[in-house]
Amino acid sequence: MIIDGKQISQSLKDAMKIEVDALAEQYGRRPCLMVIIVGNNPASRSYVRGKIKATEYCGFDGHLVELPEDVSEATLLAEIDKLNNDPLVDGILVQLPLPKHISEDKVIAAISAEKDVDGFHPENVARLWLNQHCILPCTPKGIIELLDQAGVEIAGKKAVVIGRSNIVGKPVAKLLLDRNATVTIAHSRTKDLAAVCREADILVAAVGRAKMVTAEYVKPGAAVIDVGINRTEDGKLVGDVDYEAVLPVAGAITPVPGGVGPMTITMLMRNTIECFLNRENKKA
Ligand code: NAD
């Protein structure tokens, strides 16, 4: 079974569009997402375009704030502060990576935790690991949603996550654990990675190396979630999984493109609605 992230994403966005119209009616305003981009990195530009497009599709307010590559850290922090204090702004996202002269840690921590739609703020990360109410990071949240939508059972299953980054590997592992999977986190120092992965009923690859997951990594019937985004020499977008080789072995698999990627943006929209509702309900 191919898990069609694009189609699942589309139906979730269609439902949110209707929900947002109802929220506008009820609260007299629409959820508002502000996206900040610094400089002209082409990949960042393309991601941001996708986010703004989804924002418009779902009927949110908000727009793109464009700052030049050489903007000072102080100016960026002042812009974030302005948005933090704007009562009509629900979500703030600063597109990463940032130019070297700006501290990403400082920027992430500067965004008000209640408007941190990426779920990267230390307060949200801590809350996730403490099982407290928090804003979940979009890619991990999207992966769980994909598994649910595809009807993949998580509880009681063995899951292996390859990659231990703060934005994908570790939070995906935590969310799978919260759904009662038995989770192994594998990484670049894991010995006999193929054997470790072959144990998995659910295999999540979040590495950033084209075609590293071959058929020998996959237990027959396993669900394979490919988070990787890589470019081949001829410019083609591919994941971490050797898709053609793994497709006949896996029970379910996400393609690249059209798998996890669209779900990440859709979960950003979901998080914006959740931030809106949290803020409105606090007022009540
Ligand atoms: P990262 O570079 O921070 O982490 C990569 C991880 O892979 C590390 O923990 C490392 O230990 C592990 N690793 C590296 N080489 C390995 C090897 N040979 N064997 C086993 N493990 C190895 O990357 P990240 O930010 O977690 O992103 C991972 C991939 O997911 C990238 O391709 C990125 O572009 C993609 N990504 C996609 C989305 C999306 O929405 N689809 C979102 C975020 C990241």
Coordinates of C-alpha atoms and ligand atoms in Angstrom, one line a residue:
M1 CA 0.0 0.0 0.0
I2 CA 1.3 3.4 -0.9
I3 CA 0.5 6.0 1.7
D4 CA -0.5 9.0 -0.3
G5 CA 0.5 12.0 1.9
K6 CA -0.6 14.4 -0.8
Q7 CA -4.1 13.2 -0.9
I8 CA -4.4 12.8 2.9
S9 CA -3.0 16.3 3.2
Q10 CA -5.5 17.7 0.7
S11 CA -8.5 16.2 2.5
L12 CA -7.3 17.5 5.9
K13 CA -6.8 21.0 4.4
D14 CA -10.3 20.9 2.9
A15 CA -11.7 20.1 6.3
M16 CA -9.7 22.9 7.9
K17 CA -10.9 25.4 5.3
I18 CA -14.5 24.7 6.5
E19 CA -13.4 24.7 10.1
V20 CA -11.7 28.1 9.7
D21 CA -14.8 29.7 8.1
A22 CA -16.8 28.5 11.2
L23 CA -14.1 29.9 13.5
A24 CA -14.3 33.3 11.8
E25 CA -18.0 33.3 12.3
Q26 CA -17.7 32.3 16.0
Y27 CA -14.8 34.4 17.1
G28 CA -15.0 37.3 14.6
R29 CA -11.5 36.8 13.3
R30 CA -9.5 34.1 11.5
P31 CA -6.4 32.3 12.7
C32 CA -3.3 34.3 11.7
L33 CA 0.1 32.8 10.8
M34 CA 3.1 35.1 10.2
V35 CA 6.1 33.6 8.4
I36 CA 9.5 35.3 8.5
I37 CA 12.2 34.5 5.9
V38 CA 15.7 35.9 6.0
G39 CA 17.7 36.1 2.7
N40 CA 17.3 34.3 -0.6
N41 CA 18.1 30.6 0.0
P42 CA 16.2 28.9 -2.9
A43 CA 15.2 25.9 -0.9
S44 CA 13.9 28.1 2.0
R45 CA 12.0 30.3 -0.5
S46 CA 10.3 27.2 -2.0
Y47 CA 9.3 25.8 1.4
V48 CA 8.0 29.2 2.4
R49 CA 5.9 29.5 -0.8
G50 CA 4.3 26.2 0.1
K51 CA 3.5 27.4 3.6
I52 CA 2.0 30.7 2.4
K53 CA 0.0 28.9 -0.3
A54 CA -1.5 26.5 2.4
T55 CA -2.2 29.5 4.7
E56 CA -4.2 31.1 1.9
Y57 CA -6.0 27.9 0.9
C58 CA -7.1 27.3 4.5
G59 CA -8.5 30.8 4.8
F60 CA -6.1 32.1 7.4
D61 CA -4.9 35.7 7.9
G62 CA -1.2 36.5 7.9
H63 CA 1.6 37.0 5.5
L64 CA 5.2 36.7 4.7
V65 CA 7.8 39.0 6.3
E66 CA 10.9 39.2 4.1
L67 CA 14.2 40.4 5.7
P68 CA 17.5 40.8 3.8
E69 CA 20.4 38.3 4.2
D70 CA 22.4 40.8 6.2
V71 CA 19.7 41.8 8.6
S72 CA 21.0 42.0 12.2
E73 CA 20.1 39.5 14.8
A74 CA 18.7 42.5 16.9
T75 CA 16.4 43.5 14.1
L76 CA 15.1 40.0 13.6
L77 CA 14.5 39.6 17.4
A78 CA 12.7 43.0 17.4
E79 CA 10.4 41.8 14.6
I80 CA 9.6 38.6 16.5
D81 CA 8.9 40.7 19.7
K82 CA 6.5 42.8 17.7
L83 CA 4.6 39.8 16.5
N84 CA 4.7 38.2 20.0
N85 CA 2.9 41.3 21.3
D86 CA 0.4 41.5 18.4
P87 CA -2.9 40.2 19.8
L88 CA -4.1 39.3 16.3
V89 CA -1.1 37.0 15.6
D90 CA -1.6 33.3 16.6
G91 CA 1.4 31.7 15.0
I92 CA 5.0 32.8 14.2
L93 CA 7.4 30.8 12.1
V94 CA 11.0 31.7 11.2
Q95 CA 12.2 29.7 8.3
L96 CA 15.4 27.8 9.1
P97 CA 18.3 27.7 8.4
L98 CA 19.3 31.3 9.2
P99 CA 22.5 33.1 8.1
K100 CA 25.5 32.2 10.2
H101 CA 25.6 35.6 12.0
I102 CA 22.2 34.9 13.6
S103 CA 21.8 32.4 16.5
E104 CA 19.0 30.0 15.7
D105 CA 18.8 29.0 19.3
K106 CA 18.2 32.6 20.3
V107 CA 15.6 33.1 17.6
I108 CA 13.7 29.9 18.5
A109 CA 13.7 30.9 22.1
A110 CA 12.5 34.4 21.3
I111 CA 9.2 33.2 19.8
S112 CA 6.5 33.2 22.4
A113 CA 5.9 29.5 23.3
E114 CA 2.2 29.9 22.8
K115 CA 2.7 31.1 19.2
D116 CA 5.5 28.6 18.4
V117 CA 3.7 26.7 15.5
D118 CA 6.8 24.8 14.7
G119 CA 7.0 23.3 18.2
F120 CA 10.7 24.1 18.4
H121 CA 10.7 26.3 21.5
P122 CA 12.5 24.7 24.5
E123 CA 9.3 25.1 26.5
N124 CA 7.3 23.0 24.0
V125 CA 10.1 20.5 23.6
A126 CA 10.3 20.0 27.4
R127 CA 6.5 19.7 27.7
L128 CA 6.5 17.0 25.0
W129 CA 9.0 14.9 27.0
L130 CA 7.1 15.6 30.2
N131 CA 3.7 14.5 28.6
Q132 CA 2.3 17.9 29.2
H133 CA 0.0 19.9 26.8
C134 CA 2.2 21.4 24.1
I135 CA 2.6 22.3 20.5
L136 CA 3.9 19.2 18.6
P137 CA 6.6 19.6 15.9
C138 CA 5.0 19.4 12.5
T139 CA 6.9 16.6 10.8
P140 CA 6.6 14.1 13.7
K141 CA 3.0 15.0 14.1
G142 CA 2.4 14.5 10.4
I143 CA 4.0 11.0 10.5
I144 CA 1.7 9.8 13.3
E145 CA -1.3 11.2 11.3
L146 CA -0.1 9.4 8.2
L147 CA 0.2 6.1 10.1
D148 CA -3.3 6.6 11.6
Q149 CA -4.9 7.5 8.3
A150 CA -3.3 4.5 6.6
G151 CA -4.7 2.3 9.4
V152 CA -1.3 1.2 10.6
E153 CA -1.5 -0.2 14.1
I154 CA 1.1 1.4 16.4
A155 CA 0.4 0.1 19.9
G156 CA 2.4 -3.0 20.8
K157 CA 4.5 -2.8 17.6
K158 CA 8.2 -2.5 17.2
A159 CA 9.3 0.8 15.7
V160 CA 12.8 1.8 14.6
V161 CA 13.6 5.4 13.9
I162 CA 16.8 6.1 12.0
G163 CA 18.1 9.5 13.0
R164 CA 18.2 11.3 16.3
S165 CA 17.8 15.0 15.4
N166 CA 15.9 17.3 17.7
I167 CA 13.4 18.2 15.0
V168 CA 12.6 14.8 13.5
G169 CA 14.2 11.6 15.0
K170 CA 13.8 12.2 18.7
P171 CA 10.3 13.7 18.7
V172 CA 9.0 11.0 16.2
A173 CA 10.4 8.3 18.6
K174 CA 8.7 10.0 21.6
L175 CA 5.3 10.2 19.8
L176 CA 5.6 6.5 18.8
L177 CA 6.4 5.6 22.4
D178 CA 3.4 7.6 23.6
R179 CA 1.3 5.4 21.3
N180 CA 2.7 2.4 23.0
A181 CA 5.1 1.2 20.4
T182 CA 8.5 -0.3 21.6
V183 CA 10.9 2.1 20.0
T184 CA 14.6 1.9 19.0
I185 CA 16.4 5.0 17.9
A186 CA 19.2 4.1 15.4
H187 CA 21.9 6.6 14.2
S188 CA 25.2 6.9 12.5
R189 CA 27.0 4.8 15.2
T190 CA 24.5 2.0 15.2
K191 CA 26.2 -1.4 14.5
D192 CA 24.6 -3.6 11.9
L193 CA 21.8 -1.1 11.1
A194 CA 20.2 -3.4 8.5
A195 CA 19.6 -6.1 11.2
V196 CA 18.3 -3.5 13.7
C197 CA 15.9 -2.2 11.0
R198 CA 14.7 -5.6 10.0
E199 CA 13.2 -6.0 13.5
A200 CA 10.8 -3.1 12.8
D201 CA 7.1 -3.3 12.1
I202 CA 7.3 0.5 11.6
L203 CA 10.5 1.9 10.1
V204 CA 11.0 5.7 10.0
A205 CA 14.1 6.9 8.0
A206 CA 15.1 10.5 8.9
V207 CA 18.7 10.7 7.8
G208 CA 19.2 12.7 4.6
R209 CA 21.1 10.1 2.5
A210 CA 19.5 9.0 -0.8
K211 CA 18.5 5.3 -1.1
M212 CA 20.3 4.2 2.1
V213 CA 17.4 2.1 3.2
T214 CA 17.4 -0.9 0.8
A215 CA 15.2 -4.0 0.8
E216 CA 17.5 -5.8 3.2
Y217 CA 16.6 -3.2 5.9
V218 CA 12.9 -4.0 5.7
K219 CA 10.9 -6.8 7.4
P220 CA 8.3 -8.1 5.0
G221 CA 5.0 -6.3 5.6
A222 CA 6.5 -3.4 7.6
A223 CA 5.3 0.2 7.3
V224 CA 8.1 2.3 5.9
I225 CA 8.0 6.1 6.5
D226 CA 10.5 8.0 4.4
V227 CA 11.3 11.5 5.9
G228 CA 14.5 12.1 3.9
I229 CA 14.7 14.9 1.3
N230 CA 17.7 14.5 -1.1
R231 CA 18.5 15.7 -4.5
T232 CA 20.1 13.3 -7.0
E233 CA 22.8 14.6 -9.4
D234 CA 20.2 15.2 -12.1
G235 CA 18.2 17.3 -9.7
K236 CA 15.5 14.7 -8.9
L237 CA 13.9 14.7 -5.4
V238 CA 14.3 11.4 -3.6
G239 CA 14.0 10.1 0.0
D240 CA 16.2 8.0 2.2
V241 CA 14.5 4.8 1.0
D242 CA 15.3 3.0 -2.2
Y243 CA 11.6 3.2 -3.2
E244 CA 11.5 0.8 -6.1
A245 CA 13.5 -1.9 -4.2
V246 CA 11.5 -1.5 -0.9
L247 CA 8.0 -1.2 -2.4
P248 CA 7.5 -5.0 -3.1
V249 CA 8.7 -5.8 0.5
A250 CA 6.9 -3.2 2.6
G251 CA 3.3 -3.5 3.7
A252 CA 2.9 0.3 3.5
I253 CA 5.3 3.0 2.3
T254 CA 5.4 6.8 1.8
P255 CA 6.7 8.1 -1.5
V256 CA 9.0 11.1 -1.9
P257 CA 7.8 13.5 -3.0
G258 CA 4.2 13.2 -1.9
G259 CA 4.5 11.5 1.5
V260 CA 5.7 13.2 4.7
G261 CA 6.5 16.6 3.0
P262 CA 2.9 17.7 2.4
M263 CA 1.9 16.5 5.8
T264 CA 4.4 18.7 7.5
I265 CA 2.8 21.8 6.0
T266 CA -0.7 20.5 6.8
M267 CA 0.3 20.0 10.4
L268 CA 1.6 23.6 10.5
M269 CA -1.9 24.7 9.5
R270 CA -3.3 22.4 12.3
N271 CA -1.0 23.9 14.8
T272 CA -2.0 27.4 13.8
I273 CA -5.6 26.6 14.5
E274 CA -4.7 25.0 17.8
C275 CA -2.7 28.1 18.8
F276 CA -5.7 30.3 17.8
L277 CA -8.1 28.2 19.9
N278 CA -5.7 28.1 22.9
R279 CA -5.4 31.9 22.8
E280 CA -9.2 32.5 22.3
N281 CA -10.1 30.1 25.0
K282 CA -7.7 31.8 27.5
K283 CA -9.5 35.0 26.9
A284 CA -12.9 33.4 27.7
Ligands
NAD1 P1 20.0 15.7 10.7 O1 21.2 15.9 9.8 O2 19.9 16.7 11.9 O3 20.0 14.3 11.4 C1 20.3 13.2 10.6 C2 20.4 11.9 11.5 O4 20.8 10.8 10.7 C3 21.5 12.1 12.6 O5 20.9 11.8 13.8 C4 22.5 11.0 12.3 O6 22.9 10.2 13.5 C5 21.7 10.0 11.4 N1 22.6 9.4 10.4 C6 23.5 10.1 9.6 N2 24.2 9.2 8.8 C7 23.7 8.0 9.2 C8 24.0 6.6 8.8 N3 24.9 6.4 7.9 N4 23.3 5.6 9.4 C9 22.4 5.9 10.3 N5 22.1 7.1 10.7 C10 22.7 8.1 10.2 O7 18.7 15.8 9.8 P2 17.2 16.0 10.1 O8 16.9 17.5 10.3 O9 16.7 15.1 11.1 O10 16.5 15.6 8.7 C11 16.7 14.3 8.2 C12 16.2 14.2 6.8 O11 14.8 14.5 6.8 C13 16.8 15.3 5.8 O12 16.9 14.7 4.5 C14 15.8 16.4 5.9 O13 15.9 17.2 4.7 C15 14.5 15.6 6.0 N6 13.4 16.4 6.5 C16 12.2 16.3 5.9 C17 11.1 16.9 6.4 C18 9.8 16.8 5.7 O14 8.9 17.6 5.9 N7 9.7 15.8 4.8 C19 11.2 17.7 7.6 C20 12.4 17.8 8.2 C21 13.5 17.1 7.7

